[in-house]
mmCIF file of C-alpha atoms in Angstrom:
data_model
loop_
_atom_site.group_PDB
_atom_site.id
_atom_site.type_symbol
_atom_site.label_atom_id
_atom_site.label_comp_id
_atom_site.label_asym_id
_atom_site.label_seq_id
_atom_site.Cartn_x
_atom_site.Cartn_y
_atom_site.Cartn_z
ATOM 1 C CA MET E 188 0.001 -0.001 0.001
ATOM 2 C CA ALA E 189 2.714 2.443 0.995
ATOM 3 C CA ASP E 190 4.441 1.631 -2.214
ATOM 4 C CA ASN E 191 1.267 2.432 -4.122
ATOM 5 C CA THR E 192 0.857 5.882 -2.555
ATOM 6 C CA ASN E 193 4.439 6.598 -3.373
ATOM 7 C CA SER E 194 3.964 5.706 -7.029
ATOM 8 C CA ASN E 195 0.802 7.843 -7.170
ATOM 9 C CA GLU E 196 2.721 10.823 -5.872
ATOM 10 C CA LYS E 197 5.400 10.172 -8.421
ATOM 11 C CA GLN E 198 2.828 10.012 -11.158
ATOM 12 C CA LEU E 199 1.304 13.299 -10.095
ATOM 13 C CA TYR E 200 4.741 14.870 -10.059
ATOM 14 C CA TYR E 201 5.488 13.655 -13.584
ATOM 15 C CA ARG E 202 2.119 14.752 -14.893
ATOM 16 C CA LYS E 203 2.829 18.228 -13.575
ATOM 17 C CA LYS E 204 6.250 18.124 -15.196
ATOM 18 C CA HIS E 205 4.757 17.062 -18.532
ATOM 19 C CA LYS E 206 2.234 19.881 -18.310
ATOM 20 C CA GLU E 207 5.083 22.317 -17.756
ATOM 21 C CA GLU E 208 6.858 20.948 -20.837
ATOM 22 C CA MET E 209 3.663 21.265 -22.846
ATOM 23 C CA LYS E 210 3.502 24.960 -21.994
ATOM 24 C CA HIS E 211 6.980 25.381 -23.458
ATOM 25 C CA HIS E 212 5.861 23.547 -26.577
ATOM 26 C CA ILE E 213 2.910 25.864 -27.072
ATOM 27 C CA LEU E 214 5.164 28.887 -26.569
ATOM 28 C CA THR E 215 7.554 27.380 -29.134
ATOM 29 C CA PHE E 216 4.687 26.909 -31.560
ATOM 30 C CA ALA E 217 3.586 30.544 -31.138
ATOM 31 C CA MET E 218 7.145 31.716 -31.812
ATOM 32 C CA MET E 219 7.413 29.546 -34.926
ATOM 33 C CA ILE E 220 4.139 30.980 -36.247
ATOM 34 C CA ALA E 221 5.471 34.469 -35.553
ATOM 35 C CA PHE E 222 8.750 33.741 -37.408
ATOM 36 C CA THR E 223 6.786 32.381 -40.359
ATOM 37 C CA LEU E 224 4.578 35.482 -40.437
ATOM 38 C CA ILE E 225 7.620 37.791 -40.359
ATOM 39 C CA ALA E 226 9.320 35.853 -43.166
ATOM 40 C CA PHE E 227 6.235 35.926 -45.410
ATOM 41 C CA GLY E 228 5.571 39.538 -44.446
ATOM 42 C CA LEU E 229 9.043 40.674 -45.521
ATOM 43 C CA VAL E 230 8.635 39.011 -48.909
ATOM 44 C CA ILE E 231 5.092 40.316 -49.484
ATOM 45 C CA ALA E 232 6.131 43.849 -48.462
ATOM 46 C CA GLU E 233 8.918 43.591 -51.081
ATOM 47 C CA VAL E 234 11.673 44.804 -48.803
ATOM 48 C CA SER E 235 15.030 44.790 -50.661
ATOM 49 C CA ALA E 236 16.395 41.330 -51.433
ATOM 50 C CA LEU E 237 19.781 42.041 -49.864
ATOM 51 C CA PHE E 238 18.024 42.587 -46.553
ATOM 52 C CA THR E 239 15.251 40.006 -46.850
ATOM 53 C CA ILE E 240 17.223 36.895 -47.857
ATOM 54 C CA PRO E 241 19.659 36.818 -44.900
ATOM 55 C CA ILE E 242 16.829 37.601 -42.462
ATOM 56 C CA ILE E 243 14.522 34.838 -43.700
ATOM 57 C CA LEU E 244 17.417 32.332 -43.680
ATOM 58 C CA VAL E 245 18.223 33.220 -40.068
ATOM 59 C CA LEU E 246 14.527 32.960 -39.153
ATOM 60 C CA ALA E 247 14.417 29.491 -40.758
ATOM 61 C CA ALA E 248 17.527 28.379 -38.865
ATOM 62 C CA VAL E 249 16.127 29.602 -35.529
ATOM 63 C CA GLN E 250 12.783 27.937 -36.249
ATOM 64 C CA VAL E 251 14.563 24.644 -36.949
ATOM 65 C CA LEU E 252 16.511 24.894 -33.691
ATOM 66 C CA PHE E 253 13.215 25.397 -31.826
ATOM 67 C CA GLN E 254 11.835 22.363 -33.600
ATOM 68 C CA LEU E 255 14.887 20.252 -32.701
ATOM 69 C CA TYR E 256 15.283 21.364 -29.079
ATOM 70 C CA TYR E 257 11.643 21.580 -28.038
ATOM 71 C CA PHE E 258 9.455 19.505 -30.361
ATOM 72 C CA MET E 259 12.079 16.797 -30.810
ATOM 73 C CA HIS E 260 13.089 17.027 -27.122
ATOM 74 C CA MET E 261 16.806 17.630 -27.673
ATOM 75 C CA ASN E 262 16.715 19.915 -24.605
ATOM 76 C CA GLN E 263 16.058 16.868 -22.402
ATOM 77 C CA GLU E 264 18.843 14.822 -20.875
ATOM 78 C CA GLY E 265 20.308 11.816 -22.673
ATOM 79 C CA HIS E 266 20.544 13.552 -26.039
ATOM 80 C CA GLU E 267 24.317 13.750 -26.403
ATOM 81 C CA MET E 268 24.444 11.179 -29.187
ATOM 82 C CA PRO E 269 21.460 12.649 -31.102
ATOM 83 C CA ALA E 270 23.199 16.040 -30.906
ATOM 84 C CA LEU E 271 26.396 14.530 -32.278
ATOM 85 C CA MET E 272 24.486 12.812 -35.093
ATOM 86 C CA ILE E 273 22.388 15.777 -36.138
ATOM 87 C CA TYR E 274 25.234 18.297 -35.926
ATOM 88 C CA SER E 275 27.491 16.014 -37.978
ATOM 89 C CA GLY E 276 24.617 15.834 -40.448
ATOM 90 C CA ILE E 277 24.227 19.621 -40.476
ATOM 91 C CA PHE E 278 27.990 20.052 -40.941
ATOM 92 C CA ALA E 279 28.059 17.695 -43.927
ATOM 93 C CA ALA E 280 24.867 19.326 -45.228
ATOM 94 C CA LEU E 281 26.430 22.792 -45.173
ATOM 95 C CA LEU E 282 29.474 21.531 -47.084
ATOM 96 C CA THR E 283 27.198 19.798 -49.592
ATOM 97 C CA VAL E 284 25.066 22.889 -50.212
ATOM 98 C CA LEU E 285 28.152 25.077 -50.455
ATOM 99 C CA ALA E 286 29.835 22.774 -52.949
ATOM 100 C CA LEU E 287 26.782 22.165 -55.127
ATOM 101 C CA ALA E 288 25.623 25.775 -55.154
ATOM 102 C CA THR E 289 29.018 27.248 -55.933
ATOM 103 C CA ILE E 290 31.305 24.891 -57.853
ATOM 104 C CA VAL E 291 29.797 21.641 -59.057
ATOM 105 C CA TRP E 292 27.027 22.898 -61.353
ATOM 106 C CA TRP E 293 28.881 25.955 -62.442
ATOM 107 C CA MET K 217 6.670 -7.465 -12.036
ATOM 108 C CA ALA K 218 7.793 -7.411 -15.631
ATOM 109 C CA ASP K 219 4.195 -7.724 -16.669
ATOM 110 C CA ASP K 220 3.212 -4.702 -14.606
ATOM 111 C CA MET K 221 5.792 -2.567 -16.317
ATOM 112 C CA LEU K 222 4.188 -3.259 -19.652
ATOM 113 C CA LYS K 223 0.790 -1.898 -18.645
ATOM 114 C CA SER K 224 -0.019 1.624 -19.642
ATOM 115 C CA ASP K 225 -0.952 2.838 -16.146
ATOM 116 C CA ASN K 226 2.415 1.842 -14.793
ATOM 117 C CA LEU K 227 4.928 2.907 -17.397
ATOM 118 C CA PRO K 228 8.325 4.259 -16.390
ATOM 119 C CA GLN K 229 9.429 7.752 -17.283
ATOM 120 C CA ASN K 230 10.453 8.117 -20.955
ATOM 121 C CA PRO K 231 8.931 4.732 -21.956
ATOM 122 C CA GLU K 232 10.500 5.184 -25.384
ATOM 123 C CA ARG K 233 13.963 4.806 -23.900
ATOM 124 C CA ALA K 234 13.247 2.401 -21.042
ATOM 125 C CA SER K 235 14.215 -0.777 -22.885
ATOM 126 C CA LEU K 236 17.431 -1.620 -24.692
ATOM 127 C CA GLU K 237 15.496 -2.040 -27.918
ATOM 128 C CA GLY K 238 13.938 1.380 -27.455
ATOM 129 C CA ARG K 239 17.302 3.006 -26.796
ATOM 130 C CA ASN K 240 18.780 1.366 -29.883
ATOM 131 C CA LYS K 241 15.876 2.579 -32.017
ATOM 132 C CA PHE K 242 16.214 6.067 -30.573
ATOM 133 C CA MET K 243 19.954 6.200 -31.294
ATOM 134 C CA GLY K 244 19.681 4.602 -34.712
ATOM 135 C CA PHE K 245 16.907 6.927 -35.730
ATOM 136 C CA TRP K 246 18.880 10.055 -34.911
ATOM 137 C CA PHE K 247 21.750 8.605 -36.934
ATOM 138 C CA PHE K 248 19.315 8.172 -39.812
ATOM 139 C CA LEU K 249 18.099 11.768 -39.429
ATOM 140 C CA GLY K 250 21.701 12.982 -39.716
ATOM 141 C CA GLY K 251 21.921 11.117 -43.011
ATOM 142 C CA GLU K 252 18.576 12.493 -44.187
ATOM 143 C CA THR K 253 19.871 15.996 -43.513
ATOM 144 C CA VAL K 254 22.703 15.410 -45.971
ATOM 145 C CA LEU K 255 20.351 13.812 -48.497
ATOM 146 C CA PHE K 256 18.100 16.863 -48.508
ATOM 147 C CA ALA K 257 21.156 19.127 -48.540
ATOM 148 C CA SER K 258 22.237 17.593 -51.849
ATOM 149 C CA LEU K 259 18.789 18.346 -53.311
ATOM 150 C CA PHE K 260 18.812 21.883 -51.893
ATOM 151 C CA GLY K 261 22.304 22.494 -53.275
ATOM 152 C CA THR K 262 21.231 21.304 -56.716
ATOM 153 C CA TYR K 263 18.130 23.478 -56.575
ATOM 154 C CA LEU K 264 20.132 26.550 -55.544
ATOM 155 C CA ALA K 265 22.538 26.004 -58.435
ATOM 156 C CA LEU K 266 19.805 25.482 -61.042
ATOM 157 C CA ARG K 267 17.013 27.766 -59.882
ATOM 158 C CA ASN K 268 18.035 30.513 -62.277
ATOM 159 C CA SER K 269 18.028 28.221 -65.318
ATOM 160 C CA PRO K 270 14.382 28.237 -66.453
ATOM 161 C CA ALA K 271 15.242 27.666 -70.149
ATOM 162 C CA GLU K 272 12.089 28.565 -72.171
ATOM 163 C CA GLY K 273 9.801 27.726 -69.248
ATOM 164 C CA PRO K 274 8.372 29.970 -66.532
ATOM 165 C CA THR K 275 10.582 31.382 -63.769
ATOM 166 C CA ALA K 276 10.148 30.927 -60.032
ATOM 167 C CA SER K 277 8.567 34.324 -59.372
ATOM 168 C CA GLU K 278 6.077 33.797 -62.215
ATOM 169 C CA ILE K 279 4.550 30.575 -60.933
ATOM 170 C CA PHE K 280 4.825 30.571 -57.132
ATOM 171 C CA GLY K 281 1.769 31.761 -55.237
ATOM 172 C CA LEU K 282 2.496 32.612 -51.625
ATOM 173 C CA GLU K 283 -1.092 32.170 -50.375
ATOM 174 C CA LEU K 284 -1.089 28.411 -50.934
ATOM 175 C CA VAL K 285 2.430 28.016 -49.563
ATOM 176 C CA PHE K 286 1.450 29.957 -46.455
ATOM 177 C CA ILE K 287 -1.545 27.706 -45.821
ATOM 178 C CA MET K 288 0.582 24.590 -46.374
ATOM 179 C CA THR K 289 3.195 25.924 -43.945
ATOM 180 C CA ILE K 290 0.643 26.576 -41.218
ATOM 181 C CA VAL K 291 -0.968 23.150 -41.764
ATOM 182 C CA LEU K 292 2.329 21.292 -41.468
ATOM 183 C CA LEU K 293 3.491 23.383 -38.516
ATOM 184 C CA THR K 294 0.219 22.687 -36.700
ATOM 185 C CA SER K 295 0.567 18.966 -37.419
ATOM 186 C CA SER K 296 3.975 19.127 -35.751
ATOM 187 C CA LEU K 297 2.323 20.544 -32.634
ATOM 188 C CA THR K 298 -0.434 17.927 -32.643
ATOM 189 C CA SER K 299 2.143 15.154 -32.749
ATOM 190 C CA VAL K 300 3.819 16.761 -29.730
ATOM 191 C CA TYR K 301 0.411 16.512 -28.038
ATOM 192 C CA ALA K 302 0.277 12.819 -28.953
ATOM 193 C CA MET K 303 3.672 12.246 -27.295
ATOM 194 C CA TYR K 304 2.525 14.235 -24.257
ATOM 195 C CA HIS K 305 -0.376 11.837 -23.799
ATOM 196 C CA MET K 306 1.890 8.864 -24.450
ATOM 197 C CA LYS K 307 4.132 9.923 -21.573
ATOM 198 C CA ASN K 308 1.066 10.260 -19.354
ATOM 199 C CA GLY K 309 -0.002 6.753 -20.395
ATOM 200 C CA ASP K 310 -3.240 7.975 -22.008
ATOM 201 C CA PHE K 311 -3.532 5.767 -25.070
ATOM 202 C CA LYS K 312 -6.903 7.013 -26.348
ATOM 203 C CA LYS K 313 -5.859 10.640 -26.351
ATOM 204 C CA MET K 314 -2.581 9.723 -28.021
ATOM 205 C CA GLN K 315 -4.495 7.965 -30.809
ATOM 206 C CA LEU K 316 -6.828 10.956 -31.137
ATOM 207 C CA TRP K 317 -3.949 13.432 -31.552
ATOM 208 C CA LEU K 318 -2.127 11.129 -33.930
ATOM 209 C CA GLY K 319 -5.357 10.992 -35.925
ATOM 210 C CA ILE K 320 -5.482 14.786 -36.083
ATOM 211 C CA THR K 321 -1.831 14.810 -37.164
ATOM 212 C CA VAL K 322 -2.602 12.351 -39.956
ATOM 213 C CA ALA K 323 -5.599 14.429 -41.102
ATOM 214 C CA LEU K 324 -3.426 17.541 -41.280
ATOM 215 C CA GLY K 325 -0.776 15.567 -43.149
ATOM 216 C CA PHE K 326 -3.328 14.515 -45.769
ATOM 217 C CA THR K 327 -4.492 18.121 -46.062
ATOM 218 C CA PHE K 328 -0.913 19.188 -46.749
ATOM 219 C CA LEU K 329 -0.421 16.436 -49.299
ATOM 220 C CA GLY K 330 -3.682 17.374 -51.015
ATOM 221 C CA PHE K 331 -2.559 20.987 -51.367
ATOM 222 C CA GLU K 332 0.786 19.865 -52.750
ATOM 223 C CA ILE K 333 -0.823 17.630 -55.370
ATOM 224 C CA TYR K 334 -3.123 20.503 -56.333
ATOM 225 C CA GLU K 335 -0.097 22.803 -56.567
ATOM 226 C CA PHE K 336 1.842 20.461 -58.876
ATOM 227 C CA TYR K 337 -1.258 19.844 -61.003
ATOM 228 C CA HIS K 338 -1.768 23.583 -61.298
ATOM 229 C CA TYR K 339 1.853 24.116 -62.416
ATOM 230 C CA VAL K 340 1.756 21.344 -64.979
ATOM 231 C CA HIS K 341 -1.621 22.223 -66.505
ATOM 232 C CA GLY K 342 -1.836 25.955 -65.889
ATOM 233 C CA TYR K 343 1.769 26.921 -66.689
ATOM 234 C CA HIS K 344 3.097 23.978 -68.724
ATOM 235 C CA PHE K 345 5.736 23.619 -66.059
ATOM 236 C CA GLY K 346 6.561 19.898 -66.312
ATOM 237 C CA TYR K 347 9.370 17.852 -64.835
ATOM 238 C CA THR K 348 11.444 18.109 -68.018
ATOM 239 C CA THR K 349 10.640 21.742 -68.866
ATOM 240 C CA SER K 350 13.917 23.130 -67.556
ATOM 241 C CA ALA K 351 16.804 22.503 -65.169
ATOM 242 C CA PHE K 352 14.891 24.680 -62.699
ATOM 243 C CA SER K 353 11.710 22.602 -62.989
ATOM 244 C CA SER K 354 13.565 19.284 -62.550
ATOM 245 C CA ALA K 355 15.401 20.568 -59.484
ATOM 246 C CA PHE K 356 12.161 21.997 -58.071
ATOM 247 C CA TYR K 357 10.062 18.859 -58.526
ATOM 248 C CA THR K 358 12.844 16.610 -57.243
ATOM 249 C CA LEU K 359 13.335 18.617 -54.052
ATOM 250 C CA VAL K 360 9.704 19.419 -53.224
ATOM 251 C CA GLY K 361 8.458 16.048 -54.507
ATOM 252 C CA PHE K 362 10.977 14.207 -52.352
ATOM 253 C CA HIS K 363 9.664 16.074 -49.359
ATOM 254 C CA GLY K 364 6.098 15.220 -50.388
ATOM 255 C CA GLY K 365 7.166 11.587 -50.636
ATOM 256 C CA HIS K 366 8.447 11.794 -47.069
ATOM 257 C CA VAL K 367 5.083 13.163 -45.966
ATOM 258 C CA ALA K 368 3.296 10.282 -47.713
ATOM 259 C CA PHE K 369 5.639 7.751 -46.119
ATOM 260 C CA GLY K 370 5.209 9.343 -42.682
ATOM 261 C CA LEU K 371 1.432 9.151 -43.041
ATOM 262 C CA ALA K 372 1.560 5.468 -43.991
ATOM 263 C CA TRP K 373 3.893 4.828 -41.052
ATOM 264 C CA ILE K 374 1.756 6.571 -38.429
ATOM 265 C CA ILE K 375 -1.482 5.031 -39.731
ATOM 266 C CA SER K 376 0.056 1.527 -39.652
ATOM 267 C CA LEU K 377 1.212 2.055 -36.064
ATOM 268 C CA MET K 378 -2.211 3.310 -35.022
ATOM 269 C CA ILE K 379 -4.010 0.342 -36.566
ATOM 270 C CA ARG K 380 -1.520 -2.311 -35.484
ATOM 271 C CA ASN K 381 -1.510 -1.143 -31.870
ATOM 272 C CA ALA K 382 -5.182 -0.134 -31.642
ATOM 273 C CA LYS K 383 -6.001 -2.941 -29.191
ATOM 274 C CA ARG K 384 -2.663 -3.114 -27.434
ATOM 275 C CA GLY K 385 -2.527 0.185 -25.591
ATOM 276 C CA ILE K 386 0.843 1.743 -24.828
ATOM 277 C CA ASN K 387 3.563 -0.543 -23.565
ATOM 278 C CA LEU K 388 7.320 -0.629 -23.483
ATOM 279 C CA TYR K 389 7.307 -2.493 -26.779
ATOM 280 C CA ASN K 390 5.426 0.027 -28.889
ATOM 281 C CA ALA K 391 6.206 3.314 -27.096
ATOM 282 C CA PRO K 392 9.577 3.639 -28.948
ATOM 283 C CA LYS K 393 7.796 3.003 -32.250
ATOM 284 C CA PHE K 394 5.341 5.840 -31.683
ATOM 285 C CA TYR K 395 8.056 8.148 -30.411
ATOM 286 C CA ILE K 396 10.273 7.573 -33.428
ATOM 287 C CA ALA K 397 7.423 8.072 -35.897
ATOM 288 C CA SER K 398 6.750 11.418 -34.238
ATOM 289 C CA LEU K 399 10.459 12.368 -34.530
ATOM 290 C CA TYR K 400 10.214 11.598 -38.234
ATOM 291 C CA TRP K 401 7.143 13.798 -38.508
ATOM 292 C CA HIS K 402 8.972 16.724 -36.872
ATOM 293 C CA PHE K 403 11.886 16.218 -39.222
ATOM 294 C CA ILE K 404 9.533 16.546 -42.185
ATOM 295 C CA ASP K 405 8.510 19.922 -40.819
ATOM 296 C CA VAL K 406 12.169 20.894 -40.345
ATOM 297 C CA VAL K 407 12.790 20.235 -44.040
ATOM 298 C CA TRP K 408 9.660 22.153 -45.006
ATOM 299 C CA VAL K 409 10.856 25.241 -43.098
ATOM 300 C CA PHE K 410 13.838 25.365 -45.444
ATOM 301 C CA ILE K 411 11.732 24.578 -48.502
ATOM 302 C CA PHE K 412 9.312 27.452 -47.945
ATOM 303 C CA THR K 413 12.211 29.771 -47.184
ATOM 304 C CA VAL K 414 14.708 28.763 -49.863
ATOM 305 C CA VAL K 415 12.356 27.693 -52.669
ATOM 306 C CA TYR K 416 9.232 29.827 -52.361
ATOM 307 C CA LEU K 417 10.213 32.968 -50.464
ATOM 308 C CA MET K 418 13.642 33.321 -52.107
ATOM 309 C CA GLY K 419 12.021 32.470 -55.436
ATOM 310 C CA LYS K 420 9.624 35.379 -55.017
ATOM 311 C CA VAL K 421 12.361 37.766 -53.911
ATOM 312 C CA GLY K 422 14.481 36.768 -56.909
#
């Protein structure tokens, strides 16, 4: 019986913790919507390309980091290996884009 | 004891990583996502190199309509949130609510796919913008179509999981499966963020 009470308390604690996490997720979602609106807004308002392109690329990168760290839980413990994998992937991806966009198809 | 652990009202924290099999899936899947990143990078790089080669065909700023892309972006972004909700209920051991939110995610995924098919149909029939029209069109359809293929695969995956486990409830055996499918779904949204930015928005800006 004592054991049972203990596990109930634990469960309540975790439920509370999950709720807290869910709040962060909703905040993340609101931010991602905001970033999307800004990016589309800049393009629709026809702000100069030299200004718009870097800004929308940065907005995309930030939005992806939100997605990785909050929606895909990389901010939780035990994600050292996923971080290694995905950052290696991003590193190779940057080299690939750089090479293809600049030299290979030239 | 072992039996108890498998029941949904008595799951450990992070049920997706509580078993060795789950941990292996988790690790292997992130490894796969690293590889997928590079795969999509090669398609993005090709698109960036060829996007200004429309030959005789239409150019990017002529055909892209931002209204549809905006709706598709919001739909996919929302489906990412609903799959977070599904994982939230999984961690609380609430199988029915998890299935409900996965169902909503799937519905949004089909909506997105429907819009994309309409978009491609519109390009081909309204603008004579086919796969072989120009280097730009080939690069465009390969990149965006590959993403659409990922959406279709993700939908098939999530639906199969929902049907196969409909009578099982959540246990340590299937929790990693659901968790990994939801990671895949988020990754699809990650790729889309770059597609709407690099392909559509940059295409409009010029």
